[in-house]
mmCIF file of C-alpha atoms in Angstrom:
data_model
loop_
_atom_site.group_PDB
_atom_site.id
_atom_site.type_symbol
_atom_site.label_atom_id
_atom_site.label_comp_id
_atom_site.label_asym_id
_atom_site.label_seq_id
_atom_site.Cartn_x
_atom_site.Cartn_y
_atom_site.Cartn_z
ATOM 1 C CA MET A 258 33.833 17.834 -6.050
ATOM 2 C CA ARG A 259 31.664 20.595 -4.604
ATOM 3 C CA ALA A 260 29.472 20.129 -1.540
ATOM 4 C CA THR A 261 27.350 22.272 0.752
ATOM 5 C CA TYR A 262 28.577 22.838 4.312
ATOM 6 C CA LEU A 263 27.041 24.743 7.210
ATOM 7 C CA TYR A 264 29.482 26.508 9.535
ATOM 8 C CA GLY A 265 27.076 28.168 11.926
ATOM 9 C CA PRO A 266 23.743 29.996 11.971
ATOM 10 C CA GLY A 267 23.100 31.370 8.484
ATOM 11 C CA ASP A 268 26.609 30.479 7.274
ATOM 12 C CA VAL A 269 26.097 28.211 4.238
ATOM 13 C CA ARG A 270 29.036 27.642 1.882
ATOM 14 C CA VAL A 271 29.823 25.493 -1.130
ATOM 15 C CA ILE A 272 33.335 24.115 -0.805
ATOM 16 C CA ASP A 273 35.658 21.682 -2.552
ATOM 17 C CA VAL A 274 35.898 18.273 -0.877
ATOM 18 C CA PRO A 275 37.432 14.943 -1.956
ATOM 19 C CA ASP A 276 35.379 12.864 -4.374
ATOM 20 C CA PRO A 277 33.578 9.985 -2.627
ATOM 21 C CA VAL A 278 35.033 6.523 -3.190
ATOM 22 C CA ILE A 279 33.910 2.967 -2.491
ATOM 23 C CA HIS A 280 34.779 1.979 1.086
ATOM 24 C CA ASP A 281 32.830 -1.244 1.431
ATOM 25 C CA ALA A 282 31.692 -3.856 -1.054
ATOM 26 C CA THR A 283 28.070 -2.873 -0.384
ATOM 27 C CA ASP A 284 28.633 0.810 -1.333
ATOM 28 C CA ALA A 285 27.606 2.709 -4.436
ATOM 29 C CA ILE A 286 28.724 6.116 -5.671
ATOM 30 C CA VAL A 287 25.820 8.235 -6.907
ATOM 31 C CA ARG A 288 26.184 11.372 -9.015
ATOM 32 C CA VAL A 289 23.508 13.742 -7.778
ATOM 33 C CA VAL A 290 21.023 14.824 -10.450
ATOM 34 C CA ARG A 291 18.702 16.795 -8.164
ATOM 35 C CA ALA A 292 18.712 17.598 -4.465
ATOM 36 C CA CYS A 293 16.766 20.121 -2.420
ATOM 37 C CA VAL A 294 16.629 22.117 0.772
ATOM 38 C CA CYS A 295 14.375 20.691 3.486
ATOM 39 C CA GLY A 296 12.517 22.549 6.196
ATOM 40 C CA THR A 297 14.441 20.360 8.627
ATOM 41 C CA ASP A 298 17.675 21.913 7.310
ATOM 42 C CA LEU A 299 16.479 25.243 8.688
ATOM 43 C CA HIS A 300 16.745 24.019 12.279
ATOM 44 C CA PRO A 301 20.583 23.835 12.265
ATOM 45 C CA TYR A 302 20.584 26.885 9.976
ATOM 46 C CA HIS A 303 19.167 28.761 12.953
ATOM 47 C CA SER A 304 20.854 27.071 15.874
ATOM 48 C CA MET A 305 24.006 25.102 14.996
ATOM 49 C CA ALA A 306 26.984 26.059 17.128
ATOM 50 C CA PRO A 307 29.691 27.661 14.964
ATOM 51 C CA THR A 308 32.369 25.174 13.942
ATOM 52 C CA PRO A 309 35.555 25.679 11.909
ATOM 53 C CA GLN A 310 35.224 22.336 10.097
ATOM 54 C CA GLY A 311 31.588 22.809 9.168
ATOM 55 C CA SER A 312 28.975 20.117 8.635
ATOM 56 C CA SER A 313 27.896 18.656 5.296
ATOM 57 C CA MET A 314 24.245 19.185 4.411
ATOM 58 C CA GLY A 315 21.382 17.585 2.523
ATOM 59 C CA HIS A 316 19.456 14.334 2.880
ATOM 60 C CA GLU A 317 17.170 14.262 -0.198
ATOM 61 C CA PHE A 318 18.521 13.398 -3.629
ATOM 62 C CA VAL A 319 18.061 11.438 -6.805
ATOM 63 C CA GLY A 320 21.000 10.569 -8.973
ATOM 64 C CA VAL A 321 22.787 8.212 -11.321
ATOM 65 C CA VAL A 322 24.920 5.302 -10.134
ATOM 66 C CA GLU A 323 28.525 5.787 -11.240
ATOM 67 C CA ASP A 324 30.313 3.037 -9.299
ATOM 68 C CA ILE A 325 29.326 0.000 -7.232
ATOM 69 C CA GLY A 326 31.033 -2.341 -4.827
ATOM 70 C CA GLY A 327 31.444 -6.026 -5.500
ATOM 71 C CA ASP A 328 28.488 -7.027 -3.313
ATOM 72 C CA VAL A 329 25.919 -4.706 -4.892
ATOM 73 C CA HIS A 330 23.348 -6.607 -6.929
ATOM 74 C CA THR A 331 20.018 -4.736 -7.162
ATOM 75 C CA VAL A 332 21.332 -1.504 -8.696
ATOM 76 C CA LYS A 333 23.748 -1.214 -11.563
ATOM 77 C CA MET A 334 25.892 1.378 -13.274
ATOM 78 C CA ARG A 335 23.936 4.228 -14.930
ATOM 79 C CA ASP A 336 20.705 3.449 -13.040
ATOM 80 C CA LEU A 337 18.701 6.489 -11.979
ATOM 81 C CA VAL A 338 17.989 5.979 -8.280
ATOM 82 C CA ILE A 339 15.980 7.523 -5.441
ATOM 83 C CA ALA A 340 17.869 7.826 -2.156
ATOM 84 C CA PRO A 341 15.701 7.842 1.005
ATOM 85 C CA PHE A 342 16.754 10.254 3.740
ATOM 86 C CA VAL A 343 18.311 7.421 5.754
ATOM 87 C CA TRP A 344 20.439 4.576 4.495
ATOM 88 C CA SER A 345 19.595 1.037 5.601
ATOM 89 C CA ASP A 346 20.660 -2.528 4.946
ATOM 90 C CA GLY A 347 17.154 -3.727 4.030
ATOM 91 C CA THR A 348 17.717 -7.083 5.708
ATOM 92 C CA CYS A 349 17.654 -6.590 9.490
ATOM 93 C CA ASP A 350 14.498 -7.287 11.510
ATOM 94 C CA TYR A 351 13.535 -3.611 11.665
ATOM 95 C CA CYS A 352 13.883 -3.186 7.902
ATOM 96 C CA ARG A 353 11.829 -6.317 7.299
ATOM 97 C CA GLU A 354 9.166 -4.824 9.574
ATOM 98 C CA GLY A 355 9.169 -1.616 7.527
ATOM 99 C CA LEU A 356 11.024 0.519 10.075
ATOM 100 C CA HIS A 357 14.112 1.413 8.080
ATOM 101 C CA THR A 358 14.792 4.466 10.262
ATOM 102 C CA SER A 359 15.727 2.049 13.058
ATOM 103 C CA CYS A 360 17.904 -0.220 10.885
ATOM 104 C CA ARG A 361 20.448 -1.990 13.083
ATOM 105 C CA HIS A 362 23.255 -1.148 10.663
ATOM 106 C CA GLY A 363 21.943 2.005 8.984
ATOM 107 C CA GLY A 364 22.300 5.697 9.607
ATOM 108 C CA TYR A 365 21.632 9.233 8.481
ATOM 109 C CA TRP A 366 23.422 11.202 5.805
ATOM 110 C CA ASN A 367 25.986 13.744 7.062
ATOM 111 C CA ALA A 368 27.204 11.497 9.879
ATOM 112 C CA GLY A 369 29.689 8.715 10.440
ATOM 113 C CA GLY A 370 31.861 9.573 7.462
ATOM 114 C CA VAL A 371 28.930 9.637 5.003
ATOM 115 C CA GLY A 372 28.347 12.921 3.178
ATOM 116 C CA GLY A 373 25.203 14.810 2.303
ATOM 117 C CA GLY A 374 22.959 15.119 -0.714
ATOM 118 C CA GLN A 375 23.523 18.822 -1.397
ATOM 119 C CA ALA A 376 26.652 17.910 -3.321
ATOM 120 C CA GLU A 377 27.795 16.667 -6.693
ATOM 121 C CA ALA A 378 28.108 13.040 -5.551
ATOM 122 C CA VAL A 379 27.459 10.832 -2.516
ATOM 123 C CA ARG A 380 28.786 7.525 -1.224
ATOM 124 C CA VAL A 381 25.762 5.367 -0.412
ATOM 125 C CA PRO A 382 26.289 2.565 2.127
ATOM 126 C CA PHE A 383 24.190 -0.591 1.732
ATOM 127 C CA ALA A 384 23.191 0.399 -1.777
ATOM 128 C CA ASP A 385 20.972 -2.663 -2.250
ATOM 129 C CA GLY A 386 18.922 -1.869 0.840
ATOM 130 C CA THR A 387 18.853 1.893 0.361
ATOM 131 C CA LEU A 388 18.546 2.865 -3.289
ATOM 132 C CA VAL A 389 15.463 2.446 -5.461
ATOM 133 C CA PRO A 390 16.180 2.279 -9.221
ATOM 134 C CA VAL A 391 13.648 3.909 -11.531
ATOM 135 C CA SER A 392 13.435 3.448 -15.299
ATOM 136 C CA VAL A 393 13.344 7.119 -16.287
ATOM 137 C CA GLU A 394 15.904 9.432 -17.834
ATOM 138 C CA GLU A 395 17.730 11.985 -15.715
ATOM 139 C CA ASN A 396 16.136 14.840 -17.690
ATOM 140 C CA SER A 397 12.601 13.482 -17.201
ATOM 141 C CA PRO A 398 9.928 15.968 -16.076
ATOM 142 C CA LEU A 399 9.109 13.401 -13.367
ATOM 143 C CA ILE A 400 12.376 14.083 -11.531
ATOM 144 C CA PRO A 401 10.950 16.670 -9.065
ATOM 145 C CA SER A 402 8.146 14.325 -8.050
ATOM 146 C CA LEU A 403 10.551 11.386 -7.751
ATOM 147 C CA LEU A 404 12.709 13.533 -5.490
ATOM 148 C CA THR A 405 9.803 14.021 -3.062
ATOM 149 C CA LEU A 406 9.849 10.249 -2.489
ATOM 150 C CA SER A 407 13.214 10.621 -0.785
ATOM 151 C CA ASP A 408 11.537 12.442 2.118
ATOM 152 C CA VAL A 409 8.624 14.871 2.056
ATOM 153 C CA TYR A 410 6.017 12.802 0.203
ATOM 154 C CA GLY A 411 6.880 9.694 2.195
ATOM 155 C CA THR A 412 6.833 11.743 5.392
ATOM 156 C CA GLY A 413 3.387 13.171 4.664
ATOM 157 C CA TYR A 414 2.178 9.667 3.850
ATOM 158 C CA HIS A 415 3.736 8.289 7.043
ATOM 159 C CA ALA A 416 1.852 10.881 9.074
ATOM 160 C CA VAL A 417 -1.537 9.732 7.811
ATOM 161 C CA ARG A 418 -0.671 6.022 7.807
ATOM 162 C CA ALA A 419 0.472 6.186 11.423
ATOM 163 C CA ALA A 420 -2.815 7.890 12.287
ATOM 164 C CA ARG A 421 -4.856 5.243 10.419
ATOM 165 C CA VAL A 422 -6.671 7.753 8.240
ATOM 166 C CA SER A 423 -9.641 6.262 6.378
ATOM 167 C CA ALA A 424 -12.878 7.228 4.686
ATOM 168 C CA GLU A 425 -14.443 7.683 8.133
ATOM 169 C CA THR A 426 -11.776 10.153 9.235
ATOM 170 C CA THR A 427 -11.670 13.918 9.486
ATOM 171 C CA VAL A 428 -8.167 15.393 9.472
ATOM 172 C CA THR A 429 -6.503 18.661 10.420
ATOM 173 C CA VAL A 430 -3.042 19.348 9.001
ATOM 174 C CA ILE A 431 -1.024 21.955 10.901
ATOM 175 C CA GLY A 432 1.646 23.535 8.711
ATOM 176 C CA ASP A 433 1.650 24.629 5.069
ATOM 177 C CA GLY A 434 5.207 23.557 4.307
ATOM 178 C CA ALA A 435 5.978 20.771 1.857
ATOM 179 C CA VAL A 436 5.360 17.992 4.385
ATOM 180 C CA GLY A 437 2.062 19.465 5.484
ATOM 181 C CA LEU A 438 0.864 19.888 1.902
ATOM 182 C CA LEU A 439 1.838 16.330 1.038
ATOM 183 C CA ALA A 440 0.093 15.113 4.178
ATOM 184 C CA VAL A 441 -3.025 16.748 2.714
ATOM 185 C CA LEU A 442 -2.444 14.894 -0.557
ATOM 186 C CA SER A 443 -1.876 11.622 1.310
ATOM 187 C CA ALA A 444 -4.967 12.041 3.482
ATOM 188 C CA ARG A 445 -7.104 12.445 0.383
ATOM 189 C CA GLN A 446 -5.447 9.398 -1.176
ATOM 190 C CA LEU A 447 -6.626 7.448 1.876
ATOM 191 C CA ASP A 448 -10.139 8.859 1.327
ATOM 192 C CA ALA A 449 -10.309 11.155 4.362
ATOM 193 C CA ARG A 450 -13.745 12.717 4.205
ATOM 194 C CA ARG A 451 -12.608 16.175 5.380
ATOM 195 C CA VAL A 452 -9.145 17.753 5.464
ATOM 196 C CA VAL A 453 -8.634 21.081 7.204
ATOM 197 C CA LEU A 454 -5.327 22.776 6.367
ATOM 198 C CA MET A 455 -4.047 25.264 8.949
ATOM 199 C CA GLY A 456 -1.770 27.691 7.094
ATOM 200 C CA ARG A 457 -1.650 31.373 6.289
ATOM 201 C CA HIS A 458 0.393 31.644 3.080
ATOM 202 C CA LYS A 459 -2.167 31.851 0.280
ATOM 203 C CA ASP A 460 0.074 30.471 -2.465
ATOM 204 C CA ARG A 461 0.696 27.407 -0.302
ATOM 205 C CA THR A 462 -2.873 26.931 0.872
ATOM 206 C CA ASP A 463 -4.037 27.243 -2.740
ATOM 207 C CA LEU A 464 -1.778 24.300 -3.547
ATOM 208 C CA GLY A 465 -3.198 22.559 -0.496
ATOM 209 C CA ARG A 466 -6.684 22.968 -1.940
ATOM 210 C CA GLU A 467 -5.429 21.546 -5.232
ATOM 211 C CA PHE A 468 -4.062 18.563 -3.297
ATOM 212 C CA GLY A 469 -7.452 18.034 -1.660
ATOM 213 C CA ALA A 470 -7.907 20.287 1.385
ATOM 214 C CA THR A 471 -11.610 20.908 1.940
ATOM 215 C CA ASP A 472 -11.094 23.836 4.318
ATOM 216 C CA VAL A 473 -8.333 26.331 5.123
ATOM 217 C CA VAL A 474 -7.883 28.018 8.486
ATOM 218 C CA ALA A 475 -5.416 30.909 8.521
ATOM 219 C CA GLU A 476 -5.707 31.781 12.208
ATOM 220 C CA ARG A 477 -3.211 30.502 14.760
ATOM 221 C CA GLY A 478 -3.289 29.775 18.464
ATOM 222 C CA GLU A 479 -6.597 30.000 20.293
ATOM 223 C CA GLU A 480 -8.255 31.703 17.316
ATOM 224 C CA GLY A 481 -7.186 28.870 15.052
ATOM 225 C CA ILE A 482 -8.387 26.251 17.519
ATOM 226 C CA ALA A 483 -11.745 27.986 17.758
ATOM 227 C CA ALA A 484 -12.046 28.142 13.965
ATOM 228 C CA VAL A 485 -11.431 24.404 13.547
ATOM 229 C CA ARG A 486 -13.826 23.612 16.381
ATOM 230 C CA GLU A 487 -16.481 25.738 14.701
ATOM 231 C CA LEU A 488 -15.990 23.902 11.413
ATOM 232 C CA THR A 489 -16.441 20.568 13.173
ATOM 233 C CA GLY A 490 -19.453 21.316 15.324
ATOM 234 C CA GLY A 491 -17.291 21.850 18.383
ATOM 235 C CA ASP A 492 -15.709 18.392 18.353
ATOM 236 C CA GLY A 493 -12.412 18.818 16.507
ATOM 237 C CA THR A 494 -11.101 16.255 14.006
ATOM 238 C CA HIS A 495 -10.323 12.572 14.427
ATOM 239 C CA VAL A 496 -6.720 13.088 13.305
ATOM 240 C CA VAL A 497 -4.315 15.998 13.589
ATOM 241 C CA ILE A 498 -1.075 16.000 11.600
ATOM 242 C CA GLU A 499 1.527 18.230 13.269
ATOM 243 C CA ALA A 500 4.017 19.009 10.493
ATOM 244 C CA VAL A 501 5.893 21.927 12.061
ATOM 245 C CA GLY A 502 7.826 20.744 15.116
ATOM 246 C CA HIS A 503 7.458 23.801 17.348
ATOM 247 C CA MET A 504 5.520 23.968 20.619
ATOM 248 C CA PRO A 505 2.749 26.326 19.388
ATOM 249 C CA ALA A 506 1.912 23.806 16.657
ATOM 250 C CA TYR A 507 1.767 20.962 19.192
ATOM 251 C CA GLN A 508 -0.494 23.058 21.416
ATOM 252 C CA GLN A 509 -2.768 23.706 18.445
ATOM 253 C CA ALA A 510 -2.861 19.972 17.777
ATOM 254 C CA VAL A 511 -3.970 19.269 21.337
ATOM 255 C CA GLY A 512 -6.594 21.987 20.968
ATOM 256 C CA VAL A 513 -8.228 20.674 17.783
ATOM 257 C CA VAL A 514 -8.071 16.893 18.192
ATOM 258 C CA ARG A 515 -11.387 15.151 18.825
ATOM 259 C CA PRO A 516 -11.766 12.943 21.943
ATOM 260 C CA GLY A 517 -10.566 9.470 21.055
ATOM 261 C CA GLY A 518 -8.496 10.926 18.206
ATOM 262 C CA VAL A 519 -4.872 10.788 17.120
ATOM 263 C CA ILE A 520 -2.114 13.385 16.966
ATOM 264 C CA SER A 521 0.543 12.346 14.434
ATOM 265 C CA ARG A 522 3.786 14.322 14.653
ATOM 266 C CA VAL A 523 6.195 14.392 11.745
ATOM 267 C CA GLY A 524 7.649 17.854 12.281
ATOM 268 C CA VAL A 525 10.987 17.247 14.035
ATOM 269 C CA PRO A 526 10.289 18.430 17.619
ATOM 270 C CA GLN A 527 12.284 21.470 18.670
ATOM 271 C CA TYR A 528 11.284 20.920 22.294
ATOM 272 C CA LYS A 529 11.874 18.208 24.887
ATOM 273 C CA ASN A 530 8.737 18.501 27.004
ATOM 274 C CA ALA A 531 5.105 18.715 25.929
ATOM 275 C CA PRO A 532 1.664 18.362 27.580
ATOM 276 C CA ILE A 533 0.618 14.706 27.813
ATOM 277 C CA GLY A 534 -1.279 14.709 31.109
ATOM 278 C CA PHE A 535 -4.905 14.167 32.059
ATOM 279 C CA GLY A 536 -6.229 17.404 30.622
ATOM 280 C CA SER A 537 -4.344 17.175 27.329
ATOM 281 C CA LEU A 538 -4.051 13.555 26.149
ATOM 282 C CA PHE A 539 -4.928 11.105 28.911
ATOM 283 C CA GLY A 540 -8.422 12.249 29.843
ATOM 284 C CA PRO A 541 -9.815 12.474 26.289
ATOM 285 C CA ASN A 542 -8.101 9.221 25.223
ATOM 286 C CA ILE A 543 -5.827 10.855 22.658
ATOM 287 C CA THR A 544 -3.187 8.739 20.912
ATOM 288 C CA LEU A 545 0.183 10.364 20.147
ATOM 289 C CA THR A 546 2.068 8.843 17.210
ATOM 290 C CA GLY A 547 4.406 9.756 14.349
ATOM 291 C CA GLY A 548 8.171 10.014 14.134
ATOM 292 C CA PRO A 549 10.822 9.890 11.405
ATOM 293 C CA ALA A 550 9.226 8.378 8.323
ATOM 294 C CA PRO A 551 10.636 5.062 7.070
ATOM 295 C CA VAL A 552 10.195 6.344 3.529
ATOM 296 C CA ARG A 553 11.994 3.352 2.000
ATOM 297 C CA ALA A 554 9.011 1.256 3.101
ATOM 298 C CA TYR A 555 6.564 3.493 1.230
ATOM 299 C CA ILE A 556 8.317 4.098 -2.084
ATOM 300 C CA ASP A 557 6.951 0.959 -3.741
ATOM 301 C CA THR A 558 3.421 2.044 -2.797
ATOM 302 C CA LEU A 559 3.748 5.694 -3.846
ATOM 303 C CA LEU A 560 5.960 5.347 -6.922
ATOM 304 C CA PRO A 561 3.327 4.029 -9.405
ATOM 305 C CA GLY A 562 1.119 7.100 -8.921
ATOM 306 C CA VAL A 563 4.085 9.360 -9.661
ATOM 307 C CA LEU A 564 5.161 7.407 -12.735
ATOM 308 C CA ASP A 565 1.698 7.375 -14.314
ATOM 309 C CA GLY A 566 0.996 11.015 -13.467
ATOM 310 C CA ARG A 567 -1.940 10.439 -11.129
ATOM 311 C CA VAL A 568 -0.226 12.599 -8.516
ATOM 312 C CA GLU A 569 2.317 15.412 -8.868
ATOM 313 C CA PRO A 570 3.946 15.894 -5.473
ATOM 314 C CA GLY A 571 6.781 17.747 -7.227
ATOM 315 C CA LYS A 572 4.503 20.796 -7.341
ATOM 316 C CA VAL A 573 5.837 21.657 -3.876
ATOM 317 C CA PHE A 574 9.020 22.891 -5.594
ATOM 318 C CA ASP A 575 8.462 26.535 -6.432
ATOM 319 C CA ARG A 576 12.047 27.614 -7.035
ATOM 320 C CA GLU A 577 15.192 26.116 -8.561
ATOM 321 C CA ALA A 578 18.815 26.980 -7.801
ATOM 322 C CA GLY A 579 22.236 25.826 -8.882
ATOM 323 C CA LEU A 580 24.525 24.470 -6.203
ATOM 324 C CA ASP A 581 26.433 27.765 -6.156
ATOM 325 C CA GLN A 582 23.201 29.579 -5.240
ATOM 326 C CA ILE A 583 22.283 27.290 -2.364
ATOM 327 C CA ALA A 584 22.967 29.896 0.329
ATOM 328 C CA ASP A 585 20.239 32.029 -1.257
ATOM 329 C CA ALA A 586 17.991 28.972 -1.393
ATOM 330 C CA TYR A 587 18.305 28.585 2.390
ATOM 331 C CA ARG A 588 17.629 32.291 2.874
ATOM 332 C CA ALA A 589 14.546 32.198 0.621
ATOM 333 C CA MET A 590 13.048 29.235 2.453
ATOM 334 C CA ASP A 591 13.864 30.709 5.843
ATOM 335 C CA SER A 592 12.123 33.965 4.922
ATOM 336 C CA ARG A 593 9.128 32.098 3.438
ATOM 337 C CA GLU A 594 9.864 33.499 -0.017
ATOM 338 C CA ALA A 595 10.079 29.925 -1.285
ATOM 339 C CA LEU A 596 8.157 26.816 -0.286
ATOM 340 C CA LYS A 597 10.823 24.298 -1.286
ATOM 341 C CA VAL A 598 13.888 24.833 -3.454
ATOM 342 C CA LEU A 599 15.071 22.287 -6.011
ATOM 343 C CA VAL A 600 18.867 22.175 -6.287
ATOM 344 C CA ARG A 601 20.663 21.349 -9.525
ATOM 345 C CA PRO A 602 24.356 20.453 -8.902
#
């Protein structure tokens, strides 16, 4: 089969690799129907050390079950399934508590002998705990929105849930990528009374307004902080969603959060140290939360709105590419020519 591998900064290739096979009785083999490129994929795209063996890529996919092990019971052959961006057994104490990203027996795609989603097929460990079957056809127009449940929609929702957004909450979302835009959508679903989107790409911020942003601030840094403060009578907002992962975004978050508020980080941090002292978080009683989203815990909550058309998170996909064009998909997202690219194997 064909699969996407990264060999170093900017070096994306589609190569032939062995077809996945059942290793354990709890495995399933899933033929990928749709995958995508994630903003998180751009971090190794910039910085991965060159390697002759390469690294498989992709952690978001929906597909059709083509084989199952003898101990798989909740999915069956020919089911269309959503695959969260981590695999998990669904039975350990962390999974039962809704923290599938810390599953005692789980893991991430592209590690430990498990391949990635930017491929024609994937071996899925712990299929019962990981995969979510959906009663739609593989050519359904709902497929793009279902795909967002594998990561970006669940991640945006996690950001606002972790911050306890409610009807009494004002929110700033930093970042107009797919996660940031779906954090806007999620904040409005939780009845946030005001949602300020900090982004400067008009096509994206227009979608943010469609998803429910009440205000857009294009400025960055101190100018951006001042603009949000002005909108909020000098106070800042109760919640700040940091959906970028770089230090300037974190510094903006500290600058616009209201005393007693919450900063929720879901952009994978590309730094090891950040201000948390008296003047930044401690003195004004700021809570810092967030982390990798246990999206498997949220799919049952978010799926009905997708199936009945109340929400269309799949609108974050603004370009489609075949697997052979995936190198250009990475380039387009890296250059901000595309918001999020849907990949058709």
